[in-house]
Coordinates of C-alpha atoms and ligand atoms in Angstrom, one line a residue:
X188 CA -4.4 -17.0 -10.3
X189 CA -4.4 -13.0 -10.2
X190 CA -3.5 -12.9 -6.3
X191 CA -5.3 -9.0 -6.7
X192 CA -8.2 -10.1 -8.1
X193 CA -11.7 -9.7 -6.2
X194 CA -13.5 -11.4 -3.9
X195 CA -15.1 -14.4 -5.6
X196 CA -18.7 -13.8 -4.1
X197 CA -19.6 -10.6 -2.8
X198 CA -23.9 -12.3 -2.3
X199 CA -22.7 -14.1 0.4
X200 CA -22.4 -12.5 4.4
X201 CA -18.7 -11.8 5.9
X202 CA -19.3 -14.8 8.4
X203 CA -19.4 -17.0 5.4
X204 CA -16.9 -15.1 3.6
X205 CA -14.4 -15.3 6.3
X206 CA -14.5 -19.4 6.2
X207 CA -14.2 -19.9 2.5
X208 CA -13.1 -16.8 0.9
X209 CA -9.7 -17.5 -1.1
X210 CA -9.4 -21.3 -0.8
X211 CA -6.8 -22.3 -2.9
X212 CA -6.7 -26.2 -2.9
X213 CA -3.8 -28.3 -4.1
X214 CA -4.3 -31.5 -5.9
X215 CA -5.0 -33.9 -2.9
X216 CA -8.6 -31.5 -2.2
X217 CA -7.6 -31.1 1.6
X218 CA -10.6 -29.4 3.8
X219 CA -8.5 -27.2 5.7
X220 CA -6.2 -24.6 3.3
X221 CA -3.0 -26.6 2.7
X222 CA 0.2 -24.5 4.1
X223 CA 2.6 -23.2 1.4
X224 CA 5.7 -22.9 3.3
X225 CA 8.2 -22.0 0.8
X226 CA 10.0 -19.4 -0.2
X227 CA 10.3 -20.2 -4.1
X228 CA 8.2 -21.4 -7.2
X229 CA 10.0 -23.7 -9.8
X230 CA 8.9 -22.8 -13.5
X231 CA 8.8 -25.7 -15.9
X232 CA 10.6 -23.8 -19.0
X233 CA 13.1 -21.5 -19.0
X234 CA 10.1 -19.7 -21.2
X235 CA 7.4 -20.0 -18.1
X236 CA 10.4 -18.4 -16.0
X237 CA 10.3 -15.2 -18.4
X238 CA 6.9 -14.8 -18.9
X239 CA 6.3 -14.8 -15.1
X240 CA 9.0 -12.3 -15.0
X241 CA 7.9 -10.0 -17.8
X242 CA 4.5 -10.5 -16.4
X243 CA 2.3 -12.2 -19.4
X244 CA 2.3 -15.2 -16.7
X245 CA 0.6 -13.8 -13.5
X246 CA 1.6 -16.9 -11.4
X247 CA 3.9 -16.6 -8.3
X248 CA 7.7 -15.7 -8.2
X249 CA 8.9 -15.5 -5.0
X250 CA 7.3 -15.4 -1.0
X251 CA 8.9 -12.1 -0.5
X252 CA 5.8 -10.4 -2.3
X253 CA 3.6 -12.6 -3.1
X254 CA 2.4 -16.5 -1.7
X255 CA -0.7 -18.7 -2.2
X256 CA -1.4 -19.1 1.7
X257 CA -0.8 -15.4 2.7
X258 CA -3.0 -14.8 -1.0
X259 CA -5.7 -16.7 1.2
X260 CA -5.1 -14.8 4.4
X261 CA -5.5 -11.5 2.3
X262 CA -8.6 -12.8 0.4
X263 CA -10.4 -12.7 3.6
X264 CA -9.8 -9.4 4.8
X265 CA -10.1 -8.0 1.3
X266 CA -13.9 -9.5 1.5
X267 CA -14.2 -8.8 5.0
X268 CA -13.0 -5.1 4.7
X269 CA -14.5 -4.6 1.3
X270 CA -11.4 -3.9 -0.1
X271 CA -9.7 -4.0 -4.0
X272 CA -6.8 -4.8 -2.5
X273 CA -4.6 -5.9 0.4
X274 CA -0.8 -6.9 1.2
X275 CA 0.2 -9.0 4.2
X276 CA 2.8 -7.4 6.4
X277 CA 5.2 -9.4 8.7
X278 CA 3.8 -6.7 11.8
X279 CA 1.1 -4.1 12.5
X280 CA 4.0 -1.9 12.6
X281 CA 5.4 -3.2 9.7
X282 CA 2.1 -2.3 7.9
X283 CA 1.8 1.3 9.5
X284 CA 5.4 1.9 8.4
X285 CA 4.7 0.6 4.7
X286 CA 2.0 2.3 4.2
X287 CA 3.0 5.5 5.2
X288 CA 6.5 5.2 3.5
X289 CA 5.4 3.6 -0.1
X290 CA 3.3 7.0 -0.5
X291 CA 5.2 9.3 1.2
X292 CA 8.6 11.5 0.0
X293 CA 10.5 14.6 1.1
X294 CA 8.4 17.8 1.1
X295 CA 5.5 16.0 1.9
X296 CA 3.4 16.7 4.8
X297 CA 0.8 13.8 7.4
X298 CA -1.6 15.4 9.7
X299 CA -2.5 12.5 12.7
X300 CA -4.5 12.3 15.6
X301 CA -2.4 12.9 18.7
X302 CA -3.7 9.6 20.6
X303 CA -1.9 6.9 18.8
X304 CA -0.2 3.7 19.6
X305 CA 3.2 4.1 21.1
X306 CA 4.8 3.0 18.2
X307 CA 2.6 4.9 15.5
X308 CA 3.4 7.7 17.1
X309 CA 7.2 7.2 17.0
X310 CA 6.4 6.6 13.7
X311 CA 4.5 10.1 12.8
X312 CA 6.5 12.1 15.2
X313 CA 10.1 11.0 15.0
X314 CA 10.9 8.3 11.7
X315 CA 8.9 10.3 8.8
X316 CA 10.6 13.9 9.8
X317 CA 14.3 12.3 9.6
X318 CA 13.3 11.7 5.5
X319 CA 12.1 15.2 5.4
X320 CA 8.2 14.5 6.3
X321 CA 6.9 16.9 8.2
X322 CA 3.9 16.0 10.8
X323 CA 1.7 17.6 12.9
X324 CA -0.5 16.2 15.5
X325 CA -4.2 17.2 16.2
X326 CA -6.7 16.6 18.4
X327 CA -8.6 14.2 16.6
X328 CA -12.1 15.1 17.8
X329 CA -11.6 18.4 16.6
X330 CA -12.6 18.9 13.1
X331 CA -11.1 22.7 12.7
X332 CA -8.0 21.1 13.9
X333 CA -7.7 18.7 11.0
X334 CA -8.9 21.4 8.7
X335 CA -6.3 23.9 9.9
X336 CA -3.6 21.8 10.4
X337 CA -4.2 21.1 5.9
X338 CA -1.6 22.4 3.9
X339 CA -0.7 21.8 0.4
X340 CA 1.7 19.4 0.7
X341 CA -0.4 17.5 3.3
X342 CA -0.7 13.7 1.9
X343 CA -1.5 12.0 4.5
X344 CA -4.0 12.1 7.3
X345 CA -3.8 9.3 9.8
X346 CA -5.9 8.4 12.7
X347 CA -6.8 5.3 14.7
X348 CA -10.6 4.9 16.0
X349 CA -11.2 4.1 19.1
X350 CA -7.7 5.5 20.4
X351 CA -5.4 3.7 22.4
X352 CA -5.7 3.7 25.4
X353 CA -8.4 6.3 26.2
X354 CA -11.3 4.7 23.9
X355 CA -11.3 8.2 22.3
X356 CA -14.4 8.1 19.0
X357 CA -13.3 10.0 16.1
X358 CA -15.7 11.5 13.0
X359 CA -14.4 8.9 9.8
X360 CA -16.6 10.3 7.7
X361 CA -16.0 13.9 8.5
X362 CA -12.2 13.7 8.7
X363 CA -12.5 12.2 5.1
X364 CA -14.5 14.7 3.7
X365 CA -11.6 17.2 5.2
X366 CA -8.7 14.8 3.9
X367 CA -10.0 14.7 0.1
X368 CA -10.8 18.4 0.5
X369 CA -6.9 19.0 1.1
X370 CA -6.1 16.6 -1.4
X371 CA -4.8 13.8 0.9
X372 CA -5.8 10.5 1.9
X373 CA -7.2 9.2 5.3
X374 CA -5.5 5.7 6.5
X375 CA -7.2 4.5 9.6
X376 CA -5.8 2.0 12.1
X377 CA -8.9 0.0 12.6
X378 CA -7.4 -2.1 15.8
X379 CA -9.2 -1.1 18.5
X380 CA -12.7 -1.6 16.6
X381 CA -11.9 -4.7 14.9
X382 CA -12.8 -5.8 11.3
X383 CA -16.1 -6.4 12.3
X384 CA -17.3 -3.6 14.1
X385 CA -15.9 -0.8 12.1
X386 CA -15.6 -0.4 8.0
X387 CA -13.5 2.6 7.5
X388 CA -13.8 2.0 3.5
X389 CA -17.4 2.6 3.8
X390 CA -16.8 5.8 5.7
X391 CA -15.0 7.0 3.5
X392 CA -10.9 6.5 4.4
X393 CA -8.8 5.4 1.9
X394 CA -6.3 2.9 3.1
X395 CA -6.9 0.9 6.7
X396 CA -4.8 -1.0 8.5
X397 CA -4.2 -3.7 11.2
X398 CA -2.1 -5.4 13.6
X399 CA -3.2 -8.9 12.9
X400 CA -1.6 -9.9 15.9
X401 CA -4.5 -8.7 18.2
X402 CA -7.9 -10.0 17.3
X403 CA -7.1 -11.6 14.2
X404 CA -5.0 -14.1 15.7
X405 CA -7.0 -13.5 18.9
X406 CA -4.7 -15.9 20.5
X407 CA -1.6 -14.1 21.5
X408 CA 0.4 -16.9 19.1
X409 CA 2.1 -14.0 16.4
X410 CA 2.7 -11.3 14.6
X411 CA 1.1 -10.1 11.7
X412 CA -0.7 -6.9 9.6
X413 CA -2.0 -6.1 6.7
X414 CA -2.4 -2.8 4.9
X415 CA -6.0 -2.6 2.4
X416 CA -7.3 -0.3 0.0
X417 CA -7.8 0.7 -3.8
X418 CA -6.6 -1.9 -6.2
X419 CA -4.6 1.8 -7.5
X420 CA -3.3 2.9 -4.3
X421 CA -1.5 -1.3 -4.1
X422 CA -0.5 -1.5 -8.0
X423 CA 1.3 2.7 -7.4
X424 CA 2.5 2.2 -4.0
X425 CA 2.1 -0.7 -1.9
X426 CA 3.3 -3.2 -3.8
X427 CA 6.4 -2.1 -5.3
X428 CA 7.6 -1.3 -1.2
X429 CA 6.9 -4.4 -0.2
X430 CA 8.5 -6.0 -3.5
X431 CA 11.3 -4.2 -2.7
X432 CA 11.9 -3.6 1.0
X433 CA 10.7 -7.2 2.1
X434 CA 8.2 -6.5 5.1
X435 CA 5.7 -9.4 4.4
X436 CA 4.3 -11.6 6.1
X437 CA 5.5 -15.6 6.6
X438 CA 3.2 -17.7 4.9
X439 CA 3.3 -20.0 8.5
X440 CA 1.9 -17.3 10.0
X441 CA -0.3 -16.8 7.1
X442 CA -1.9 -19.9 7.4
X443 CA -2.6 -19.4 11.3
X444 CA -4.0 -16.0 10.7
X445 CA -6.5 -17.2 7.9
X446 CA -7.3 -19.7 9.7
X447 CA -8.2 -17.4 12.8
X448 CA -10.4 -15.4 10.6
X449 CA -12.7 -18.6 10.5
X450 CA -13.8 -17.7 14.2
X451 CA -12.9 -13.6 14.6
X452 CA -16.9 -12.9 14.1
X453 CA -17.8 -15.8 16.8
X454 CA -15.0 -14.0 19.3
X455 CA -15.3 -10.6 19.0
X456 CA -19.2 -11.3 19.3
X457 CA -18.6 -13.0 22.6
X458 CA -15.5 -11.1 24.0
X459 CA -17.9 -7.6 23.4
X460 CA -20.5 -9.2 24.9
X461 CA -18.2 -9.8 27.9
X462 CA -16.7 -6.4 28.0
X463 CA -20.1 -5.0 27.8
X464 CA -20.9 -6.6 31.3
X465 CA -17.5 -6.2 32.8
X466 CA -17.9 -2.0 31.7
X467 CA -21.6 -1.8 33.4
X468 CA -19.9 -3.6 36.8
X469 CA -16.8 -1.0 37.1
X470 CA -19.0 2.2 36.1
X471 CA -21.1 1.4 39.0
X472 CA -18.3 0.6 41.2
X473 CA -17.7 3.2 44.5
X474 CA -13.8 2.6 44.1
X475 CA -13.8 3.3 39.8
X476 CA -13.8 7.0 39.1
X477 CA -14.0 6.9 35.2
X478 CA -15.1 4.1 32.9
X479 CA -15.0 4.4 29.4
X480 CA -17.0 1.8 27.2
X481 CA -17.8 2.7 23.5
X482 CA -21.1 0.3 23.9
X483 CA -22.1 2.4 26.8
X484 CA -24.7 4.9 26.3
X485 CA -22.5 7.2 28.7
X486 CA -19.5 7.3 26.4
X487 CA -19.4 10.7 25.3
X488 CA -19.5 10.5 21.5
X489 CA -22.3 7.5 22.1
X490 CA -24.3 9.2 18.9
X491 CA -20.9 8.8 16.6
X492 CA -20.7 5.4 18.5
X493 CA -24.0 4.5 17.0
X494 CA -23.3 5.9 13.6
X495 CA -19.9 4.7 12.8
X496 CA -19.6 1.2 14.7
X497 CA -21.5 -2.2 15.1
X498 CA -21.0 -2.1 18.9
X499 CA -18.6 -1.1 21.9
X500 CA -16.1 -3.4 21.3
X501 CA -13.6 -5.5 23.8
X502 CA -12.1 -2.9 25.5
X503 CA -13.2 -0.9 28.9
X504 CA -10.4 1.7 29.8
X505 CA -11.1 3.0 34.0
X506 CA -9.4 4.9 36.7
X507 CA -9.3 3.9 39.6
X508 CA -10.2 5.9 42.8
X509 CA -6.0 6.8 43.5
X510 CA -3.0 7.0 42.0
X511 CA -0.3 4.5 40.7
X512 CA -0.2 2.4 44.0
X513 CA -4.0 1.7 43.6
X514 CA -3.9 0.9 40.2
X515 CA -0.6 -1.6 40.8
X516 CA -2.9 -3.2 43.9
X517 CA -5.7 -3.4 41.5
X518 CA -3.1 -5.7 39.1
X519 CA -1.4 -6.9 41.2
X520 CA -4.8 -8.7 43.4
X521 CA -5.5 -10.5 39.5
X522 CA -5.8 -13.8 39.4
X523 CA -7.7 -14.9 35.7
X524 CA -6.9 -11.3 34.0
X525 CA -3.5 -11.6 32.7
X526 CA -0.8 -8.9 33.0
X527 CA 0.3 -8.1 29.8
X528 CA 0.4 -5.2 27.0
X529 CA -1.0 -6.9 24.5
X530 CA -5.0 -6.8 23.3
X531 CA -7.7 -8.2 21.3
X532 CA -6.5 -12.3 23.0
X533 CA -8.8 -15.1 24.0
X534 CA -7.5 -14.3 27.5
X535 CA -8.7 -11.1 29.3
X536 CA -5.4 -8.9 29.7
X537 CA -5.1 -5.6 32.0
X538 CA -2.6 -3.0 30.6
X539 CA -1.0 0.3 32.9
X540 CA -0.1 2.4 30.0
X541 CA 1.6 5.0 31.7
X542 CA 4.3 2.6 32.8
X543 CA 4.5 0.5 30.1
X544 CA 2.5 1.1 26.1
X545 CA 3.3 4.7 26.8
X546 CA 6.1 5.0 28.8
X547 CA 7.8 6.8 26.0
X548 CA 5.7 9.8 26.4
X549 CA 6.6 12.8 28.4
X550 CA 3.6 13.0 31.7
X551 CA 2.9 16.2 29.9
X552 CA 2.3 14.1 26.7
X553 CA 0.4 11.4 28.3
X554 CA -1.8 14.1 30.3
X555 CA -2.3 15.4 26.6
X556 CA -4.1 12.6 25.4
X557 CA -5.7 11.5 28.9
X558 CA -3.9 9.2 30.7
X559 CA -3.3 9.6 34.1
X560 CA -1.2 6.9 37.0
X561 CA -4.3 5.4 37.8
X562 CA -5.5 4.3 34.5
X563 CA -5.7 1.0 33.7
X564 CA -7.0 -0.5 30.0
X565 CA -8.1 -4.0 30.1
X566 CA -8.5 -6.4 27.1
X567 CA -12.1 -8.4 27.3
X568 CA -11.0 -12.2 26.6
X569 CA -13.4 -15.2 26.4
X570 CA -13.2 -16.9 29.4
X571 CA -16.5 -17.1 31.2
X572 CA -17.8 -13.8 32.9
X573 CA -18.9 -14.5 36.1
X574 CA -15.5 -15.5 36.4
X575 CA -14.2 -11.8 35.2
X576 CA -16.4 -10.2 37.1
X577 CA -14.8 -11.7 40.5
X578 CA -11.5 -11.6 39.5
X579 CA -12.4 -7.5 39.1
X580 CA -14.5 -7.4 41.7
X581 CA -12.0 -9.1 44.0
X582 CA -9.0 -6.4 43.1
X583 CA -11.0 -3.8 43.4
X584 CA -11.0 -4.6 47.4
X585 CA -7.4 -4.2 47.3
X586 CA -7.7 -0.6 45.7
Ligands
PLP826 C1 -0.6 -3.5 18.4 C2 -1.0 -2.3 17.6 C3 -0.2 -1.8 16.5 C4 1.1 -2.5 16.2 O1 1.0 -3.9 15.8 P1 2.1 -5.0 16.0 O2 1.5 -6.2 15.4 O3 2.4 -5.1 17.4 O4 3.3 -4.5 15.3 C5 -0.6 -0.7 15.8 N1 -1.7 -0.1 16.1 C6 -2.5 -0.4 17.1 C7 -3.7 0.4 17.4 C8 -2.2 -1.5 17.9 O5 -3.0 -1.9 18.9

């Protein structure tokens, strides 16, 4: 039970795949995957115990690094990503962090995108430099800037696509080609487009990951992440941090995660389709100046759109004819729309980011990567849209 090994039947479509890729059935042939909550394994020789140490037994030691429900949970995204390889992370964060970290040392050098989740940021621009990693941040759309920004120590470039919050559409395949010409690796936060929507493997990037938290669970129940790539990059790197360090994931929330992936291609499906109409209602809208919607044909990389992504996605970011006041009315008059900072949950969820996912960030930073007071992002749920659409339409008077 090689928990590395490859997806069992690469003929079949990632709908399929996402239902029964990995099941690992005890003895009793349960339907749903059985939940292995525990921490250790008991050996029945003293001689089973060594081998699995020394390795000639590839069976499983102990939860911190390695599980048969999170193996199921990581069986799913390695088929639905394409992947070699994958390891379960405890957090998004917690897989941003390890996978910077397990590659990086002193000397070496990560270009990144300047529009960045709060905490990805922190991450680039404040945790890596106190080990000695230098960083420097680019804007992302602009090719020379990756390019020039390349130095020989440069081992990392890093970029999430669509950005957060500004629904910003960055060149995968070009950035790659400029990563491997430097000699460094492109990792790709794939959140915003989702596992469906967007392959960064098969543009080119080396390493993606997620916060499982958002449309994985899709739910708002937990935390969770996961870090693919080369089955090389997790046998040199990966796994030996997490071995070590201890970010993984619980196999409870394992189980909950896997068992969300059963459904992700049924509700991102539906929640884009949602956001689609919700982004047409506010563009027109006298009191929205700005709407940006990747499906949108207005969205001004719409041709990279088209290339890169298998739709807009669940997210519309807009600003509001105003300032902060209008936007706080605009929340405020909600009634179905939630309040919250969160993304990618069955329930549609309006974010301010300049009070609150990027708060952190001088207003000379935030005007940097585009966000203004009046800018609001909001998260596309499932609930049914003629609903959305007046809950919208019906704060918009307050504007
Ligand atoms: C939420 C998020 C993260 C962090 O994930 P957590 O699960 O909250 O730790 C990282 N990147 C992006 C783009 C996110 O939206």
């Amino acid at each position: 039970m090689s928990r590395a090994s490859l997806p069992a039947d690469r003929s079949l479509r990632d709908a399929t795949r996402l239902i029964h890729e990995g099941e690992a059935r005890s003895g009793f042939g349960e339907m749903s995957e059985a939940l292995y909550l525990t921490s250790g394994y008991a050996y029945d020789t003293m001689e089973a115990a060594e081998a699995r140490f020394d390795g000639r037994d590839p069976g499983y030691i102990y939860s911190r690094f390695s599980n048969p429900t999170v193996a199921t949970f990581e069986k799913r995204m390695i088929a639905l990503e394409g992947a070699e390889a994958a390891r379960a992370t405890a957090s998004g964060m917690a897989a941003v962090t390890a996978a910077m970290l397990c590659q990086l040392k002193t000397g070496d050098h990560v270009v990144s995108a300047r529009a960045l989740f709060g905490s990805c940021r922190y991450v680039v621009e404040d945790l890596l430099p106190r080990f000695g990693v230098t960083s420097t941040l680019v804007d992302g759309a602009d090719l020379d800037q990756w390019r020039a920004a390349a130095t020989p120590q440069t081992k990392v470039f890093f970029l999430e696509s669509p950005t957060n919050p500004t629904l910003e559409v960055y060149d995968i395949e070009a950035i790659a080609t400029i990563a491997h010409e430097a000699g460094a690796l492109l990792v790709v936060d794939n959140v915003f487009a989702t596992p469906i929507l967007q392959k960064p493997l098969n543009l080119g990037a080396d390493i993606v990951v997620y916060s499982a938290t958002k449309h994985i669970d899709g739910q708002g129940r937990m935390l969770g992440g996961i870090v693919l790539g080369s089955e090389k990059f997790v046998m040199d790197h990966l796994h030996t941090f997490m071995r070590q360090t201890g970010p993984s994931m619980s196999p409870y929330n394992a189980w909950v995660l896997a068992k969300g992936l059963e459904t992700l291609s049924l509700r991102v499906e539906r929640m884009q389709e949602n956001a689609g109409r919700i982004a047409d209602f506010l563009a027109d809208h006298p009191k929205v100046r700005k709407l940006t919607y990747c499906g949108r044909a207005d969205h001004p990389q719409a041709g990279l759109v088209r290339r890169q992504m298998a739709g807009g996605g669940t997210l519309a970011t807009f600003v509001v004819d105003g300032g902060k006041a209008e936007a706080f009315r605009f929340g405020n008059a909600l009634r179905v729309i939630k309040i919250s900072n969160n993304l990618g949950d069955a329930k549609s969820i309006l974010t301010h980011p300049a009070t609150t996912t990027h708060q952190r960030l001088s207003p000379e930073d935030r005007a940097a990567v585009g966000i203004t007071d009046a800018t609001l992002r909001l998260s596309v749920g499932l609930e049914h849209v003629d609903d959305l659409l007046e809950d919208v339409e019906t704060a918009l008077k307050a504007v």
